[in-house]
């Protein structure tokens, strides 16, 4: 549902961190974007015959968490 919105928010956050020269933090966000993209592609490929389904994914890294539904 909101996958594109979450992705856009992460891209904006990554760009802001990069502008502030916080490259390590930007790299972490970049890796999260990549992981989300991979999960979405795998799910789309494996379950392309399902018309309607909810999927929940949770990733946590220290104080940061990402929930995809």
Short mmCIF file of N, CA and C in Angstrom, two decimals:
data_model
loop_
_atom_site.label_atom_id
_atom_site.label_comp_id
_atom_site.label_asym_id
_atom_site.label_seq_id
_atom_site.Cartn_x
_atom_site.Cartn_y
_atom_site.Cartn_z
N UNK A 1 0.79 -1.19 0.00
CA UNK A 1 0.00 0.00 0.00
C UNK A 1 0.84 1.26 0.00
N UNK A 2 1.57 1.47 1.07
CA UNK A 2 2.33 2.71 1.24
C UNK A 2 3.81 2.53 0.92
N UNK A 3 4.14 1.48 0.22
CA UNK A 3 5.55 1.19 -0.05
C UNK A 3 6.26 2.34 -0.75
N UNK A 4 5.63 2.92 -1.75
CA UNK A 4 6.26 4.01 -2.50
C UNK A 4 6.47 5.22 -1.60
N UNK A 5 5.49 5.51 -0.75
CA UNK A 5 5.60 6.65 0.17
C UNK A 5 6.76 6.45 1.14
N UNK A 6 6.88 5.26 1.69
CA UNK A 6 7.97 4.95 2.62
C UNK A 6 9.31 5.06 1.90
N UNK A 7 9.38 4.53 0.70
CA UNK A 7 10.62 4.59 -0.08
C UNK A 7 11.02 6.04 -0.35
N UNK A 8 10.06 6.88 -0.74
CA UNK A 8 10.34 8.29 -1.01
C UNK A 8 10.84 9.01 0.24
N UNK A 9 10.25 8.69 1.39
CA UNK A 9 10.70 9.29 2.64
C UNK A 9 12.13 8.89 2.96
N UNK A 10 12.45 7.63 2.74
CA UNK A 10 13.81 7.16 3.00
C UNK A 10 14.81 7.82 2.04
N UNK A 11 14.42 7.97 0.77
CA UNK A 11 15.30 8.63 -0.20
C UNK A 11 15.55 10.08 0.23
N UNK A 12 14.52 10.78 0.65
CA UNK A 12 14.69 12.16 1.12
C UNK A 12 15.61 12.22 2.34
N UNK A 13 15.40 11.29 3.26
CA UNK A 13 16.24 11.25 4.46
C UNK A 13 17.70 10.99 4.07
N UNK A 14 17.92 10.07 3.15
CA UNK A 14 19.27 9.75 2.70
C UNK A 14 19.93 10.97 2.05
N UNK A 15 19.18 11.69 1.23
CA UNK A 15 19.72 12.87 0.56
C UNK A 15 20.06 13.97 1.57
N UNK A 16 19.22 14.16 2.57
CA UNK A 16 19.50 15.16 3.60
C UNK A 16 20.75 14.82 4.38
N UNK A 17 20.90 13.55 4.72
CA UNK A 17 22.09 13.12 5.44
C UNK A 17 23.34 13.33 4.59
N UNK A 18 23.23 13.05 3.32
CA UNK A 18 24.36 13.23 2.42
C UNK A 18 24.75 14.70 2.31
N UNK A 19 23.76 15.57 2.21
CA UNK A 19 24.04 17.01 2.14
C UNK A 19 24.75 17.51 3.40
N UNK A 20 24.42 16.89 4.53
CA UNK A 20 25.07 17.26 5.80
C UNK A 20 26.38 16.50 6.00
N UNK A 21 26.78 15.78 4.95
CA UNK A 21 28.02 15.00 4.96
C UNK A 21 28.02 13.92 6.04
N UNK A 22 26.85 13.38 6.33
CA UNK A 22 26.73 12.26 7.26
C UNK A 22 26.61 11.00 6.41
N UNK A 23 27.73 10.68 5.78
CA UNK A 23 27.74 9.63 4.76
C UNK A 23 27.48 8.24 5.32
N UNK A 24 27.96 7.95 6.51
CA UNK A 24 27.72 6.62 7.08
C UNK A 24 26.23 6.40 7.37
N UNK A 25 25.58 7.42 7.90
CA UNK A 25 24.14 7.31 8.15
C UNK A 25 23.37 7.21 6.83
N UNK A 26 23.80 7.96 5.83
CA UNK A 26 23.16 7.89 4.51
C UNK A 26 23.33 6.50 3.90
N UNK A 27 24.50 5.90 4.12
CA UNK A 27 24.75 4.55 3.61
C UNK A 27 23.79 3.54 4.24
N UNK A 28 23.51 3.69 5.53
CA UNK A 28 22.58 2.78 6.21
C UNK A 28 21.19 2.90 5.59
N UNK A 29 20.76 4.13 5.34
CA UNK A 29 19.45 4.34 4.72
C UNK A 29 19.43 3.76 3.31
N UNK A 30 20.52 3.97 2.55
CA UNK A 30 20.62 3.40 1.20
C UNK A 30 20.47 1.88 1.24
N UNK A 31 21.12 1.25 2.22
CA UNK A 31 21.03 -0.20 2.35
C UNK A 31 19.61 -0.64 2.70
N UNK A 32 18.92 0.14 3.50
CA UNK A 32 17.52 -0.18 3.84
C UNK A 32 16.63 -0.08 2.60
N UNK A 33 16.85 0.95 1.81
CA UNK A 33 16.08 1.11 0.56
C UNK A 33 16.31 -0.10 -0.34
N UNK A 34 17.57 -0.51 -0.45
CA UNK A 34 17.91 -1.67 -1.27
C UNK A 34 17.21 -2.93 -0.74
N UNK A 35 17.24 -3.12 0.57
CA UNK A 35 16.61 -4.30 1.17
C UNK A 35 15.11 -4.31 0.94
N UNK A 36 14.48 -3.16 1.09
CA UNK A 36 13.03 -3.06 0.86
C UNK A 36 12.71 -3.40 -0.59
N UNK A 37 13.50 -2.87 -1.51
CA UNK A 37 13.30 -3.13 -2.93
C UNK A 37 13.43 -4.61 -3.25
N UNK A 38 14.43 -5.25 -2.67
CA UNK A 38 14.63 -6.68 -2.91
C UNK A 38 13.45 -7.50 -2.41
N UNK A 39 12.97 -7.19 -1.21
CA UNK A 39 11.84 -7.92 -0.64
C UNK A 39 10.60 -7.73 -1.51
N UNK A 40 10.37 -6.50 -1.96
CA UNK A 40 9.21 -6.23 -2.81
C UNK A 40 9.29 -7.01 -4.12
N UNK A 41 10.47 -7.03 -4.71
CA UNK A 41 10.63 -7.75 -5.98
C UNK A 41 10.46 -9.25 -5.80
N UNK A 42 11.01 -9.79 -4.73
CA UNK A 42 10.86 -11.22 -4.47
C UNK A 42 9.41 -11.57 -4.22
N UNK A 43 8.73 -10.76 -3.43
CA UNK A 43 7.34 -11.03 -3.13
C UNK A 43 6.49 -10.95 -4.39
N UNK A 44 6.73 -9.93 -5.20
CA UNK A 44 5.95 -9.77 -6.44
C UNK A 44 6.17 -10.96 -7.36
N UNK A 45 7.40 -11.46 -7.43
CA UNK A 45 7.70 -12.59 -8.30
C UNK A 45 7.12 -13.89 -7.81
N UNK A 46 7.13 -14.09 -6.51
CA UNK A 46 6.66 -15.35 -5.95
C UNK A 46 5.14 -15.43 -5.86
N UNK A 47 4.51 -14.29 -5.67
CA UNK A 47 3.08 -14.29 -5.41
C UNK A 47 2.30 -13.46 -6.42
N UNK A 48 2.71 -13.51 -7.66
CA UNK A 48 2.04 -12.71 -8.68
C UNK A 48 0.63 -13.21 -8.98
N UNK A 49 0.32 -14.44 -8.57
CA UNK A 49 -1.01 -14.98 -8.84
C UNK A 49 -2.01 -14.71 -7.71
N UNK A 50 -1.57 -14.06 -6.65
CA UNK A 50 -2.47 -13.73 -5.55
C UNK A 50 -3.07 -12.36 -5.81
N UNK A 51 -4.39 -12.28 -5.84
CA UNK A 51 -5.06 -11.02 -6.17
C UNK A 51 -4.98 -10.01 -5.03
N UNK A 52 -5.10 -10.46 -3.78
CA UNK A 52 -5.14 -9.53 -2.67
C UNK A 52 -4.53 -10.21 -1.44
N UNK A 53 -3.47 -9.64 -0.91
CA UNK A 53 -2.82 -10.23 0.26
C UNK A 53 -2.13 -9.13 1.05
N UNK A 54 -2.08 -9.30 2.36
CA UNK A 54 -1.34 -8.39 3.23
C UNK A 54 -0.07 -9.08 3.66
N UNK A 55 1.02 -8.34 3.63
CA UNK A 55 2.31 -8.87 4.04
C UNK A 55 2.90 -7.91 5.05
N UNK A 56 3.46 -8.46 6.10
CA UNK A 56 4.08 -7.62 7.12
C UNK A 56 5.56 -7.99 7.19
N UNK A 57 6.40 -6.98 7.17
CA UNK A 57 7.84 -7.18 7.32
C UNK A 57 8.37 -6.18 8.33
N UNK A 58 9.25 -6.61 9.18
CA UNK A 58 9.82 -5.74 10.20
C UNK A 58 11.33 -5.90 10.22
N UNK A 59 12.04 -4.77 10.19
CA UNK A 59 13.49 -4.78 10.32
C UNK A 59 13.85 -3.80 11.41
N UNK A 60 14.79 -4.19 12.26
CA UNK A 60 15.19 -3.32 13.37
C UNK A 60 16.69 -3.25 13.42
N UNK A 61 17.20 -2.04 13.64
CA UNK A 61 18.63 -1.79 13.73
C UNK A 61 18.85 -0.79 14.86
N UNK A 62 19.15 -1.28 16.04
CA UNK A 62 19.33 -0.38 17.17
C UNK A 62 18.04 0.36 17.49
N UNK A 63 18.09 1.68 17.40
CA UNK A 63 16.92 2.50 17.73
C UNK A 63 15.98 2.67 16.55
N UNK A 64 16.37 2.22 15.37
CA UNK A 64 15.57 2.42 14.17
C UNK A 64 14.84 1.12 13.80
N UNK A 65 13.61 1.30 13.34
CA UNK A 65 12.83 0.15 12.90
C UNK A 65 12.07 0.55 11.64
N UNK A 66 11.83 -0.43 10.80
CA UNK A 66 11.05 -0.21 9.57
C UNK A 66 10.01 -1.31 9.50
N UNK A 67 8.76 -0.93 9.40
CA UNK A 67 7.67 -1.88 9.29
C UNK A 67 7.02 -1.68 7.93
N UNK A 68 6.89 -2.77 7.20
CA UNK A 68 6.26 -2.72 5.89
C UNK A 68 5.03 -3.61 5.93
N UNK A 69 3.94 -3.06 5.46
CA UNK A 69 2.70 -3.82 5.46
C UNK A 69 2.04 -3.69 4.13
#
